[in-house]
Coordinates of C-alpha atoms in Angstrom, one line a residue:
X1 CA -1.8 -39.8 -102.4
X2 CA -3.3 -36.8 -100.6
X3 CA -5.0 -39.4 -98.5
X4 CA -2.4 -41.1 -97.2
X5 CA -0.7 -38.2 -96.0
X6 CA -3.7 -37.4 -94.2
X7 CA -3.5 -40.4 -92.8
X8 CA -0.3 -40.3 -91.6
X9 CA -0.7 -37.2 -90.0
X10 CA -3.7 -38.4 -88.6
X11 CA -2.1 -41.4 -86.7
X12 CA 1.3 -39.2 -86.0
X13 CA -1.3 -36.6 -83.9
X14 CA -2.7 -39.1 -82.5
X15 CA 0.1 -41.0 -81.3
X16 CA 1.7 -37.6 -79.7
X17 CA -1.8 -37.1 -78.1
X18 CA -1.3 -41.0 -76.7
X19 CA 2.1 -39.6 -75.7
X20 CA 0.8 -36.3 -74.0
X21 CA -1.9 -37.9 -71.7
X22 CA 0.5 -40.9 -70.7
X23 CA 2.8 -38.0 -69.6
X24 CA -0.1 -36.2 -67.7
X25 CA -0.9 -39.6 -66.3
X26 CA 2.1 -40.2 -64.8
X27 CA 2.5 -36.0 -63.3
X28 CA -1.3 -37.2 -61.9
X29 CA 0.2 -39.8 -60.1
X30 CA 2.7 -37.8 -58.5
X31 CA 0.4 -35.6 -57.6
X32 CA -1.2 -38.6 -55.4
X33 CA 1.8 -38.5 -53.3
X34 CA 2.6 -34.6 -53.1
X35 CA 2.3 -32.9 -49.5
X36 CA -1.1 -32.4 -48.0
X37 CA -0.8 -28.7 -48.5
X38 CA -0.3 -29.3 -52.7
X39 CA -3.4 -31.7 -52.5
X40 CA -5.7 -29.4 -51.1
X41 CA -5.0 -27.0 -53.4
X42 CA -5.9 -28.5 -56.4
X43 CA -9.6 -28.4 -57.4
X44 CA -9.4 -31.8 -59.1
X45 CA -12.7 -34.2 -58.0
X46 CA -11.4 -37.4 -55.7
X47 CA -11.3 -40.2 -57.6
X48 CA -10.7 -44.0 -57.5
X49 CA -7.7 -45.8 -57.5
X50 CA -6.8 -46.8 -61.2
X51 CA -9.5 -45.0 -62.4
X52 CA -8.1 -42.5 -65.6
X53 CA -7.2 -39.0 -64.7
X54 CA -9.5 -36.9 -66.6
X55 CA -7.4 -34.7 -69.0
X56 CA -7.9 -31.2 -66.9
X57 CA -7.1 -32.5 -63.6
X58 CA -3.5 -32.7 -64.2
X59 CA -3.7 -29.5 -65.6
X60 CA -4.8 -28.2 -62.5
X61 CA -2.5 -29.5 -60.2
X62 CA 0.8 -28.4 -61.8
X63 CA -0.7 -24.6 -61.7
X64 CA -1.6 -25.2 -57.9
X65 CA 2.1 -26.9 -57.5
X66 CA 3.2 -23.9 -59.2
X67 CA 1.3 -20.8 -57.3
X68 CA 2.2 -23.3 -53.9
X69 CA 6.3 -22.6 -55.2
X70 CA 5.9 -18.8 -56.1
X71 CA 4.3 -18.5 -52.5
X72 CA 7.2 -20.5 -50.6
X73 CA 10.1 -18.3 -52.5
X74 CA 7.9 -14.8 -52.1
X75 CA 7.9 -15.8 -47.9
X76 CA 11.6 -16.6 -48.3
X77 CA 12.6 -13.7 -49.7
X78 CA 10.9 -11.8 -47.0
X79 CA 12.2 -13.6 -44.5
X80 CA 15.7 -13.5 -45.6
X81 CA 15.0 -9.3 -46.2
X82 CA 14.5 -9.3 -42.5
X83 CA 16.9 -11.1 -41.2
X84 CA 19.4 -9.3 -43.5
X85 CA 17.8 -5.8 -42.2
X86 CA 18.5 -7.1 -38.6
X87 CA 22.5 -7.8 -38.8
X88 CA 24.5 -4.6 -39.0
X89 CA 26.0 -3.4 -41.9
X90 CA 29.6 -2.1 -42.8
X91 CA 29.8 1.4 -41.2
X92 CA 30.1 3.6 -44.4
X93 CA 32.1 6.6 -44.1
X94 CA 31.1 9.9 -42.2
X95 CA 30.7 12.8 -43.5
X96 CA 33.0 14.2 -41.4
X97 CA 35.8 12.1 -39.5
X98 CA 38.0 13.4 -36.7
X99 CA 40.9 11.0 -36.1
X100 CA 43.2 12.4 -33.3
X101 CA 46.6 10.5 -33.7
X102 CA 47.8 11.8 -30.0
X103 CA 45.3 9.4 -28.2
X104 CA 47.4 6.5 -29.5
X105 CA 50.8 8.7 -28.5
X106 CA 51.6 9.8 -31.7
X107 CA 52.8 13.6 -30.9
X108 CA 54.0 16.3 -33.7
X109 CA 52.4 14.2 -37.1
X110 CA 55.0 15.8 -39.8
X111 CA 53.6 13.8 -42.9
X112 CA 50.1 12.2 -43.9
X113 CA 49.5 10.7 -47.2
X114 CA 46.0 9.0 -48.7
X115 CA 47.3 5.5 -50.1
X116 CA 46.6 4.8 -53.8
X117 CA 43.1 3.5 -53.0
X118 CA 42.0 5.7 -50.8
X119 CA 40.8 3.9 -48.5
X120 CA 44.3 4.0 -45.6
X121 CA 45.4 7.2 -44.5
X122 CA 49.3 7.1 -43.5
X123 CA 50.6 9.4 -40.6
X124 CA 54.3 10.0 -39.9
X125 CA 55.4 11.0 -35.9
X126 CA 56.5 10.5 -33.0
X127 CA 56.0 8.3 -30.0
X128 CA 55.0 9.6 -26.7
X129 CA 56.7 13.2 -27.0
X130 CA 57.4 16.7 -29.2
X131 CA 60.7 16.6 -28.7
X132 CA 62.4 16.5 -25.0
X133 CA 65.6 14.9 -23.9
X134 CA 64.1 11.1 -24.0
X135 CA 65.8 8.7 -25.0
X136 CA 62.8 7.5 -27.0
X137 CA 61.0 11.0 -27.7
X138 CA 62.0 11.2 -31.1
X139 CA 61.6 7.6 -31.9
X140 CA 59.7 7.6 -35.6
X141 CA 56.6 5.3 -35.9
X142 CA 53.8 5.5 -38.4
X143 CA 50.0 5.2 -38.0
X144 CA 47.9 3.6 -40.9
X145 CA 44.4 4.2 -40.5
X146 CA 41.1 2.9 -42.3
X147 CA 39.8 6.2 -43.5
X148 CA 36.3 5.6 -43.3
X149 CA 36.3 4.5 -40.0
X150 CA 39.0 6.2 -38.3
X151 CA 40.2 3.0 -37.2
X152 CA 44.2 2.6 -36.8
X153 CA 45.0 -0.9 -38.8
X154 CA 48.6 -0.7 -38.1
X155 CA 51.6 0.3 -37.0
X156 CA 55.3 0.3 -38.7
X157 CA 58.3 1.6 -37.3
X158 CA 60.7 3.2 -39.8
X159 CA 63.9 3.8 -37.0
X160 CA 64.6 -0.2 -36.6
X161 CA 64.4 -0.4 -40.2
X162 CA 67.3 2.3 -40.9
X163 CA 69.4 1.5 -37.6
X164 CA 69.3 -2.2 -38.2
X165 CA 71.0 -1.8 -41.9
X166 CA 74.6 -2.5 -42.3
X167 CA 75.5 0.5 -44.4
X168 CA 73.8 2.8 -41.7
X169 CA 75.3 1.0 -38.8
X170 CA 79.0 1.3 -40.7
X171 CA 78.3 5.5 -41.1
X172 CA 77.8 5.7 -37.7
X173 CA 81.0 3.5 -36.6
X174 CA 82.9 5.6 -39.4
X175 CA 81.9 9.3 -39.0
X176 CA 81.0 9.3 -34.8
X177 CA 82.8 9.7 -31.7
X178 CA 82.6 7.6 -30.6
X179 CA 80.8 5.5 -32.2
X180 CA 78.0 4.8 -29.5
X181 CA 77.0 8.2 -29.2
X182 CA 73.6 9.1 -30.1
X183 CA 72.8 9.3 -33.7
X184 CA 69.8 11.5 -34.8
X185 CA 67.5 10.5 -37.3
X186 CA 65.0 12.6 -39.4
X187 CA 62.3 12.6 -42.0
X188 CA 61.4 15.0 -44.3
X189 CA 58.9 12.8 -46.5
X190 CA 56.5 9.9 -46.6
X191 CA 55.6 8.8 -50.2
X192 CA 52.9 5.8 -51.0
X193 CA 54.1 3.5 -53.4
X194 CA 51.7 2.9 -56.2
X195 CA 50.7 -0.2 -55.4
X196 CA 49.7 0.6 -52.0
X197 CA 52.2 -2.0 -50.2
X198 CA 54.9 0.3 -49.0
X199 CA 56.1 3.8 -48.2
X200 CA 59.2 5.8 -49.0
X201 CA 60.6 8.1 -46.5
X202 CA 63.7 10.5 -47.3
X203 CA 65.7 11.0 -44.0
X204 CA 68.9 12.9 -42.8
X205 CA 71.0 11.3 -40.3
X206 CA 73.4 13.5 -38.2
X207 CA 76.1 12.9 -35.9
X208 CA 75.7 14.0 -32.1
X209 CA 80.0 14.2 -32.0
X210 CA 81.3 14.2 -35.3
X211 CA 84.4 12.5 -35.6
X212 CA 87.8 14.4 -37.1
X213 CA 87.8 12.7 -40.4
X214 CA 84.2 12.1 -41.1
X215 CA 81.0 14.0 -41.7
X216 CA 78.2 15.1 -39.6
X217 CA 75.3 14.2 -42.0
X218 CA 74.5 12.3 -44.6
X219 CA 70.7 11.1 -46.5
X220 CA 69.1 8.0 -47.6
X221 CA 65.8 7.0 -48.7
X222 CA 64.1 3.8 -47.0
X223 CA 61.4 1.6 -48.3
X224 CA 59.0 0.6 -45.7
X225 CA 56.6 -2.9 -46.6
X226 CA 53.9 -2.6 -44.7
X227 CA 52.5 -5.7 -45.5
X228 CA 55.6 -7.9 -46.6
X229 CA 59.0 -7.4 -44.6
X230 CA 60.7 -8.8 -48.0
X231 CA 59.9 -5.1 -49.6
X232 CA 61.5 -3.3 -46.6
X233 CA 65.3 -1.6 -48.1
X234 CA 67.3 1.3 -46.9
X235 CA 69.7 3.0 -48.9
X236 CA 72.4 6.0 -48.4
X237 CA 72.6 9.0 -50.9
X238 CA 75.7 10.7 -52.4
X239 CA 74.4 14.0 -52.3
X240 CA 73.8 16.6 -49.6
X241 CA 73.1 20.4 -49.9
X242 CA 71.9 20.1 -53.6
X243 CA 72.0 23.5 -55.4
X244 CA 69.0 25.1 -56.6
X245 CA 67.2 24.0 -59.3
X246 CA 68.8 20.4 -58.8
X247 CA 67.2 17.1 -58.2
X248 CA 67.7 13.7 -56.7
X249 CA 66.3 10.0 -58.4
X250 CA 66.1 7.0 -57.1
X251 CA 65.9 3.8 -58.9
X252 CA 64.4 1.8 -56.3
X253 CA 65.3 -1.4 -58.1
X254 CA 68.9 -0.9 -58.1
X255 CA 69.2 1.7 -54.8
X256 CA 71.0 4.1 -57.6
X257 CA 70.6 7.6 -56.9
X258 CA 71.6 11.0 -59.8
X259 CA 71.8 14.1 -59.1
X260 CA 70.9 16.4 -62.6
X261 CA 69.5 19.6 -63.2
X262 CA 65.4 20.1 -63.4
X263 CA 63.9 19.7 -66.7
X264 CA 62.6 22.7 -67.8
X265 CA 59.8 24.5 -65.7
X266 CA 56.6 23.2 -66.9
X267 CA 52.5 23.4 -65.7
X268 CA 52.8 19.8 -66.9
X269 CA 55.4 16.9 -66.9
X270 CA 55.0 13.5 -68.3
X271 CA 57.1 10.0 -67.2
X272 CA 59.9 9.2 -70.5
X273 CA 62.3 6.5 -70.6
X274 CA 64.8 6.0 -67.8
X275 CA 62.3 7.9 -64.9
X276 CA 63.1 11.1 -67.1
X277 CA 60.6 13.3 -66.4
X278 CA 59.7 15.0 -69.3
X279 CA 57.6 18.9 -69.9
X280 CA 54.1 18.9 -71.1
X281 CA 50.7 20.7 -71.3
X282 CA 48.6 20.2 -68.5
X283 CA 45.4 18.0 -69.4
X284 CA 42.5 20.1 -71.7
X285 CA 39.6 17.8 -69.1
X286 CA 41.2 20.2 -66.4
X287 CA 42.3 17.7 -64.3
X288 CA 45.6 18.1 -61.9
X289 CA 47.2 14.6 -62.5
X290 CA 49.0 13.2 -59.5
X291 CA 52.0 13.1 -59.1
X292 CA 52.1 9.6 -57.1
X293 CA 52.3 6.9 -59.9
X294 CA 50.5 8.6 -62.7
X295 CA 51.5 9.4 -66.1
X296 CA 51.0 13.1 -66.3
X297 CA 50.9 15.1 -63.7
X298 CA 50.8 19.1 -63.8
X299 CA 52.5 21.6 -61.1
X300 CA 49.3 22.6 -59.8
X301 CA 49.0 19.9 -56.6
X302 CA 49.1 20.6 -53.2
X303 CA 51.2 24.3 -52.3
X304 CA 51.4 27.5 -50.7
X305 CA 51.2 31.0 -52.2
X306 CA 53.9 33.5 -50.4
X307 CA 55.5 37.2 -51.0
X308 CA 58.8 37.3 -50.4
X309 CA 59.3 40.5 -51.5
X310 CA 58.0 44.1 -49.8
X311 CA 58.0 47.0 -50.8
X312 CA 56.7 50.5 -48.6
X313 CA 55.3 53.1 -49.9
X314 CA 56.7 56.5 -49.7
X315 CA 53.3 58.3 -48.8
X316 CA 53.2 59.7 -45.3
X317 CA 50.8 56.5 -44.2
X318 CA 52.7 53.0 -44.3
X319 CA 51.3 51.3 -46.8
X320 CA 52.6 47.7 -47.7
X321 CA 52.3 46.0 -51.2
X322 CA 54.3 43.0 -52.6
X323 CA 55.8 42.7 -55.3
X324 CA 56.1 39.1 -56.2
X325 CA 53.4 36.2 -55.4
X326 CA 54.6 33.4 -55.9
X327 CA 53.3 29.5 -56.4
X328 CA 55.3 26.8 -54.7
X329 CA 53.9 23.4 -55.1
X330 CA 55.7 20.5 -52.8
X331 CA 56.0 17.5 -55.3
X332 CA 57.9 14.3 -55.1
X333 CA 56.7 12.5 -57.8
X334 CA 56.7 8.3 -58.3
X335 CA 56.7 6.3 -61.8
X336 CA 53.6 4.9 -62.4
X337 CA 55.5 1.3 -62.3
X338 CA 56.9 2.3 -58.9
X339 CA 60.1 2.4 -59.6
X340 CA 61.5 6.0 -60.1
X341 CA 61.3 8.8 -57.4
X342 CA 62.4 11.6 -56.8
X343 CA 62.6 13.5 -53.2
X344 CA 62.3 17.2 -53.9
X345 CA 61.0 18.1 -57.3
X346 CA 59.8 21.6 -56.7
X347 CA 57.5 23.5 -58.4
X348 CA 58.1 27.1 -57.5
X349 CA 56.6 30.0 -60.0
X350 CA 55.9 33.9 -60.0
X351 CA 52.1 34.3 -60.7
X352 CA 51.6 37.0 -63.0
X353 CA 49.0 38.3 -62.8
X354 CA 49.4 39.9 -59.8
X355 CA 53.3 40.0 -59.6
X356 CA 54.7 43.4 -61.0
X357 CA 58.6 43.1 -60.5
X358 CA 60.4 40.0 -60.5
X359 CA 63.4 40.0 -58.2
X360 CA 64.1 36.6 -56.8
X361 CA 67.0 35.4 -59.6
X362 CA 66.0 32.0 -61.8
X363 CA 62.3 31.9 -60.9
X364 CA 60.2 31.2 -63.9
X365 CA 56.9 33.3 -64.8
X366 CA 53.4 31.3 -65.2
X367 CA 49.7 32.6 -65.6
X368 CA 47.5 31.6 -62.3
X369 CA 46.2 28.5 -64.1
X370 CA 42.7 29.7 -62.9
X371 CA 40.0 32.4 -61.5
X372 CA 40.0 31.3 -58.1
X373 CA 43.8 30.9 -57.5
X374 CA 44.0 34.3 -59.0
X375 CA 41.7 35.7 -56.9
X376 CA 43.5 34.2 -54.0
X377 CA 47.0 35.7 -55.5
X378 CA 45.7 39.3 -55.6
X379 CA 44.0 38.9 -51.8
X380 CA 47.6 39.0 -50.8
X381 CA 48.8 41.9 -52.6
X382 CA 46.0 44.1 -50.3
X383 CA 47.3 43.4 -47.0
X384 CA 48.3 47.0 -45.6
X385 CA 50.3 48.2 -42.5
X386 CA 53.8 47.3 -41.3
X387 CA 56.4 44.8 -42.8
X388 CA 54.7 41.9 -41.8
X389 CA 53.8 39.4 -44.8
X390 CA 50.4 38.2 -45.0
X391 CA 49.5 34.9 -44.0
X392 CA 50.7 31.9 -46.5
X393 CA 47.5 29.9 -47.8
X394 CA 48.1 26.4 -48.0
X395 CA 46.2 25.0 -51.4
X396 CA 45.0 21.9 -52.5
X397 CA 43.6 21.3 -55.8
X398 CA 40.9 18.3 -56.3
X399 CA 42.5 16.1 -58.7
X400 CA 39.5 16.5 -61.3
X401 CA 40.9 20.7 -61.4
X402 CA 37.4 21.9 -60.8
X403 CA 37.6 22.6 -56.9
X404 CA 40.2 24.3 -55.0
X405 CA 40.3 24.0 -51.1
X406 CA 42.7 26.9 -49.1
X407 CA 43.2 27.0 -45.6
X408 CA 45.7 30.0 -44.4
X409 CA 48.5 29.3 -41.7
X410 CA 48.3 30.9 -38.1
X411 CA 50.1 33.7 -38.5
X412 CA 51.0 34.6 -35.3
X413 CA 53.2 31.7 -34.7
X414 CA 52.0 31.3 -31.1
X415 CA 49.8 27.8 -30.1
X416 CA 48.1 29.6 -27.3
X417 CA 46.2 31.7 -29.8
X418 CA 45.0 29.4 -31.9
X419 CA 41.2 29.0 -32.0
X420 CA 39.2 26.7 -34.2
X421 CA 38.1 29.6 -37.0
X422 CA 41.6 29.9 -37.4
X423 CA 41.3 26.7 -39.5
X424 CA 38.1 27.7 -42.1
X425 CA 39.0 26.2 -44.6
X426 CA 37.4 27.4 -48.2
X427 CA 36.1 25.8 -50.9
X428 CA 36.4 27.5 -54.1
X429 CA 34.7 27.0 -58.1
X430 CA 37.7 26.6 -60.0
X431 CA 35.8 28.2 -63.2
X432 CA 34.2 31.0 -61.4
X433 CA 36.6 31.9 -58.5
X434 CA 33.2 31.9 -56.2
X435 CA 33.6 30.8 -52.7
X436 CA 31.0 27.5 -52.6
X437 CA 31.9 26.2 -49.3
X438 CA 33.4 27.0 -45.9
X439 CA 34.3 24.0 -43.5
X440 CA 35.2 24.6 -39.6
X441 CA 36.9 21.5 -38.1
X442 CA 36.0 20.4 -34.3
X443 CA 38.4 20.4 -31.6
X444 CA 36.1 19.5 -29.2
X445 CA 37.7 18.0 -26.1
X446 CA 41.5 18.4 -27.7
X447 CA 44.7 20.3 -26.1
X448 CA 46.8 22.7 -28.3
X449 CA 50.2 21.2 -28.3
X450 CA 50.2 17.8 -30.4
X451 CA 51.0 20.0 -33.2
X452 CA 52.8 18.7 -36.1
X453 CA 52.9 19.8 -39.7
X454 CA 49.7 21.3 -41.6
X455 CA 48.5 19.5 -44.4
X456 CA 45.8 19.8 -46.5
X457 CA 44.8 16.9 -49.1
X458 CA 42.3 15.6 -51.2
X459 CA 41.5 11.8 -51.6
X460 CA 43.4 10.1 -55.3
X461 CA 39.4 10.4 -56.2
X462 CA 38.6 13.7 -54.8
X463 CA 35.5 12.3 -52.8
X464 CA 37.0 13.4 -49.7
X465 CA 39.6 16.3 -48.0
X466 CA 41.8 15.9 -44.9
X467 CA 42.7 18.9 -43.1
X468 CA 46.4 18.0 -40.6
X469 CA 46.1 21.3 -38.5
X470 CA 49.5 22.5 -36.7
X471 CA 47.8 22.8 -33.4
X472 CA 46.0 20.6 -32.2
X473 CA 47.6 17.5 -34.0
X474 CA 43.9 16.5 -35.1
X475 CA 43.0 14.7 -39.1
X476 CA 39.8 15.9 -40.2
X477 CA 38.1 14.5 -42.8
X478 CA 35.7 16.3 -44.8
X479 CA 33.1 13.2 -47.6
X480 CA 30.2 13.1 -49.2
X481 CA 27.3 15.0 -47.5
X482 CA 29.8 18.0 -46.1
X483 CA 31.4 18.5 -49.4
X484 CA 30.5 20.5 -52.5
X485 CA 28.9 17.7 -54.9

């Protein structure tokens, strides 16, 4: 038995073997008929036609065939790494980007906002003049820019959108005198949408010649589609001259608007049913939240410290101290789902420490949430000599919490003293309240005058800072390579 089986394994080997040299034969063949270049590679002996392949020869020609292939893709490869080295690439962002809206005629920039993404910076003016008796001086447009390159990608104008609505159009017949006299037409915010396709603007519209029976102002929020006309809407509030501690929601699905009392002062608020807005604990990772379509968001976002309060001293030299310090953070906060919003939501606290006395009535107390705005707080309570306040920082937190950027107004109020160290802005360690950084913006080549509102902003992922200075109308951007890691 053991025998046959050795037999049969016998003639199964060798009938594979038959099987493995018929297949060799025929790769020999087509070797015959490869290129010229193949063929001279192979060490194989010539031989005659018909004649067997010897069993190494076939061998030997699929390794050349193969060492030919690794040659052709290794040359490929280089050649295709040169040409790729030779076309230019995407410019990547700048460490530092100066974008200068008034070369395009955009004079007096009162709002710019990052988009969602990051990547578009938004800036609210207006055309060809600051003011001035034009007819078109005031007229509203807004800039988007790529902001990596500095490029402008667009332009939207939010005036044809409110004057062209029939509810606006029947205000003006109703409450002017008449009715073809000039209308005026401001904004007092520009909000990104969450999902980066439109912008909400609150605006006031007042009468020029108020008629007898109606009123010389009223508000409304618009909704600007910046890529699809279909999102564009315009709607009138209810509400004008809202008491303090009030606030104003839209539901921009319906156009609804409610006027309610604020929630309870809070570092932290979170998004409940309805577009409530409810209090919370700020985050333990330290991070701010943003108030532009996320969940959680805490009152420590872009603001301004101030002392509203002096007090002399009754020694023979005048000595100055103030009493109060006080945090006010500018928030108008989005639903995540983009559908609640709210135009004023402030955020407006006594730091203590350093405030002492408390004497402006129904403003809530809250520790500085940490070393370096405190540090910042108790600078202001040094100033010394006459009645005049010291200058209001403006603040911006990085979203992650652990960077804080300040940059103080001019204080003198007069554009013809403005210089560029006027706008140092400092970078603080959150943790530490040590100074890491100090940026000086370039305005090189630039005329004081296209001032418009200062700003100071990090980017939703805190890679980058833009600085909108009140004096020379310039956005610079601070990224990677000029910023603290």
């Amino acid at each position: 038995m053991s025998n046959d089986k050795g037999r049969e394994a016998a003639a199964d080997e060798a009938s594979e073997r038959t099987r493995r040299e018929a297949a060799l034969r025929a790769l020999a063949q087509t070797a015959e008929t490869a290129p010229a270049t193949a063929s001279r590679t192979a060490s194989a002996p010539p031989r005659l036609p018909g004649a067997p392949a010897p069993r190494g020869s076939a061998r030997r020609w699929i390794i050349s065939a193969l060492s030919v292939l690794v040659v052709v893709v290794v040359v490929a490869v280089v050649v295709a790494n040169i040409i790729g080295a030779s076309r230019p690439h995407a410019a990547s962002a700048k460490p530092v980007l100066r974008i200068v809206p008034a070369s395009a005629n955009l004079t007096c920039a009162s709002q710019v906002a990052w988009s969602p993404d990051g990547k578009r910076i938004a800036a609210l003016g207006n055309l060809n003049d600051c003011g001035g008796s034009e007819a078109d001086s005031q007229t509203g447009t807004i800039f988007i820019y790529d902001a990596a390159s500095g490029k402008l990608l667009q332009q939207a104008h939010p005036d044809q959108a409110v004057f062209n609505n029939e509810a606006v159009g029947n205000w003006i017949a109703k409450n002017t005198t008449p009715s073809s006299a000039a209308t005026s037409l401001m904004y007092w915010s520009l909000t990104w949408a969450p999902d980066g396709q439109s912008v909400l603007l609150y605006f006031n519209l007042m009468a020029a010649n108020p008629s007898a029976n109606g009123g010389s102002s009223t508000s409304g929020l618009l909704r600007l589609g910046l890529s699809n006309a279909s999102l564009t809407k315009v709607w009138l509030g209810k509400y004008l001259g809202l008491q303090v501690g009030d606030y104003e929601r839209w539901d921009l699905a319906t156009g609804a608007v409610t006027q309610a009392p604020m929630p309870a002062l809070a570092t932290a608020y979170r998004w409940g049913a309805g577009g409530a807005l409810i209090p919370s604990s700020a985050p333990r990772d330290g991070a701010v939240g943003s108030p532009d379509g996320g969940k959680l968001f805490t009152v420590w976002q872009a603001g301004s410290l101030s002392n509203p309060n002096l007090q002399s001293s009754p020694t023979a030299k005048p000595v100055t101290t103030y009493t109060e310090t006080l945090w006010a953070a500018d928030i108008r906060p989005i639903s995540p789902d983009g559908r609640y919003y709210y135009t004023y939501f402030p955020a407006i606290v006594a730091l203590t420490p350093p405030s002492t006395t408390f004497t402006l009535p129904g403003v809530s107390k809250a520790a500085p949430r940490d070393k370096a705005l405190l540090a910042l707080a108790q600078k202001m309570t040094q100033a010394s000599g006459g009645a005049t306040p010291a200058p209001t920082p403006l603040i911006a937190y990085r979203p992650d919490g652990h960077l804080l950027a300040e940059v103080a107004y001019n204080a003198t109020n007069d554009p013809q003293s403005v210089t560029p160290t006027t706008f140092t802005v400092s970078i603080y360690n959150t943790a530490t309240g040590a100074l890491v950084k100090r940026l000086t913006p370039s305005f090189s080549g630039l005329q004081v005058g296209n001032a418009g509102q200062e700003i100071l902003a990090w980017s939703p992922d805190g890679s980058r800072l833009m600085l909108a200075d009140n004096a020379y109308g310039a956005l610079t951007i601070w990224g990677p390579g000029a910023l603290p890691a």
